[in-house]
Amino acid sequence: MATQHKKIDEETLNNLLYLSRLSPDSTDMDTLKKQVDDIVGYFDILSKYDDSENPYDAYPKTQADKLREDVPEGGLEITDVKKVSKDFMDGYFQVPKVLGEGA
């Protein structure tokens, strides 16, 4: 990649090495400098594209005034609940035991 951007200077490269916990002794500095220059070049390419479009425009908008009212509704009557199951007693449904030796 031909880079026509500002090159990374030695001080910036040393700061990057410090932040990434790499030592200059264990790293080929010429190769690393070229790789960092290439990465900065990619950002220069990306900055040429127009990013003024709002990415959230692709999603439908929800307006609070179009939502339903938060009004409590009546629930089921106990007599109706008793019709659902024959195992209803004292306000509770009787269910099989789920804890024990098999669990």
Short mmCIF file of C-alpha atoms in Angstrom, two decimals:
data_model
loop_
_atom_site.label_atom_id
_atom_site.label_comp_id
_atom_site.label_asym_id
_atom_site.label_seq_id
_atom_site.Cartn_x
_atom_site.Cartn_y
_atom_site.Cartn_z
CA MET A 1 0.00 0.00 0.00
CA ALA A 2 1.47 3.31 -1.01
CA THR A 3 1.22 5.65 1.94
CA GLN A 4 0.97 9.37 1.30
CA HIS A 5 -0.01 10.30 4.81
CA LYS A 6 1.98 11.58 7.73
CA LYS A 7 4.42 8.92 8.91
CA ILE A 8 4.52 7.75 12.52
CA ASP A 9 7.49 9.28 14.30
CA GLU A 10 9.81 7.42 16.67
CA GLU A 11 8.29 8.90 19.84
CA THR A 12 4.74 7.92 18.85
CA LEU A 13 5.93 4.42 17.99
CA ASN A 14 7.64 4.07 21.37
CA ASN A 15 4.45 5.27 23.10
CA LEU A 16 2.46 2.65 21.18
CA LEU A 17 4.94 -0.01 22.22
CA TYR A 18 4.61 1.04 25.85
CA LEU A 19 0.81 1.03 25.74
CA SER A 20 0.71 -2.38 24.07
CA ARG A 21 3.25 -3.78 26.55
CA LEU A 22 5.71 -4.71 23.80
CA SER A 23 9.42 -4.24 24.21
CA PRO A 24 11.51 -2.77 21.41
CA ASP A 25 14.01 -5.62 21.87
CA SER A 26 11.46 -8.33 21.09
CA THR A 27 10.00 -6.54 18.06
CA ASP A 28 11.35 -5.84 14.59
CA MET A 29 10.97 -2.06 14.66
CA ASP A 30 11.08 -1.58 10.88
CA THR A 31 8.31 -4.10 10.27
CA LEU A 32 6.21 -2.71 13.11
CA LYS A 33 6.65 0.88 11.91
CA LYS A 34 5.54 -0.12 8.41
CA GLN A 35 2.49 -1.95 9.80
CA VAL A 36 1.48 1.05 11.94
CA ASP A 37 1.95 3.36 8.94
CA ASP A 38 -0.30 1.08 6.89
CA ILE A 39 -2.98 1.11 9.60
CA VAL A 40 -2.91 4.90 9.74
CA GLY A 41 -3.19 4.88 5.94
CA TYR A 42 -6.36 2.80 6.19
CA PHE A 43 -7.87 5.42 8.47
CA ASP A 44 -6.98 8.10 5.91
CA ILE A 45 -8.86 6.09 3.28
CA LEU A 46 -11.88 5.68 5.56
CA SER A 47 -11.98 9.39 6.41
CA LYS A 48 -12.62 10.20 2.72
CA TYR A 49 -16.07 8.62 2.89
CA ASP A 50 -19.08 10.68 3.86
CA ASP A 51 -20.32 9.68 7.28
CA SER A 52 -22.87 12.44 7.73
CA GLU A 53 -25.75 10.00 7.26
CA ASN A 54 -27.36 8.96 10.52
CA PRO A 55 -27.04 5.15 10.85
CA TYR A 56 -30.18 5.06 13.00
CA ASP A 57 -32.35 6.21 10.09
CA ALA A 58 -32.52 2.60 8.91
CA TYR A 59 -34.55 1.60 11.96
CA PRO A 60 -38.22 2.48 12.50
CA LYS A 61 -38.90 5.26 14.93
CA THR A 62 -41.14 4.79 17.95
CA GLN A 63 -43.00 7.76 19.25
CA ALA A 64 -44.31 7.77 22.79
CA ASP A 65 -47.61 9.37 21.81
CA LYS A 66 -48.44 6.39 19.57
CA LEU A 67 -48.10 3.88 22.40
CA ARG A 68 -51.16 2.60 24.26
CA GLU A 69 -52.22 4.02 27.59
CA ASP A 70 -50.90 2.27 30.67
CA VAL A 71 -54.28 1.40 32.14
CA PRO A 72 -54.67 -1.63 34.40
CA GLU A 73 -57.08 -4.24 33.08
CA GLY A 74 -59.09 -6.69 35.09
CA GLY A 75 -57.70 -10.21 35.49
CA LEU A 76 -59.39 -13.57 35.62
CA GLU A 77 -61.94 -14.32 38.28
CA ILE A 78 -61.19 -17.23 40.64
CA THR A 79 -64.21 -19.13 39.34
CA ASP A 80 -62.82 -18.93 35.80
CA VAL A 81 -59.36 -20.05 36.99
CA LYS A 82 -60.86 -23.09 38.73
CA LYS A 83 -62.34 -24.16 35.37
CA VAL A 84 -58.87 -24.31 33.79
CA SER A 85 -57.61 -27.21 35.91
CA LYS A 86 -59.03 -29.73 38.33
CA ASP A 87 -55.84 -29.40 40.44
CA PHE A 88 -56.66 -25.90 41.74
CA MET A 89 -56.99 -25.62 45.50
CA ASP A 90 -56.78 -22.73 47.97
CA GLY A 91 -55.70 -20.27 45.28
CA TYR A 92 -52.85 -22.41 43.90
CA PHE A 93 -52.32 -24.93 41.13
CA GLN A 94 -51.07 -28.32 42.25
CA VAL A 95 -48.12 -29.37 40.06
CA PRO A 96 -45.85 -32.43 40.03
CA LYS A 97 -42.79 -32.31 42.25
CA VAL A 98 -39.77 -31.26 40.19
CA LEU A 99 -37.02 -31.47 42.82
CA GLY A 100 -35.82 -34.68 44.33
CA GLU A 101 -33.70 -37.65 43.40
CA GLY A 102 -34.04 -37.21 39.62
CA ALA A 103 -33.13 -33.52 39.56
#
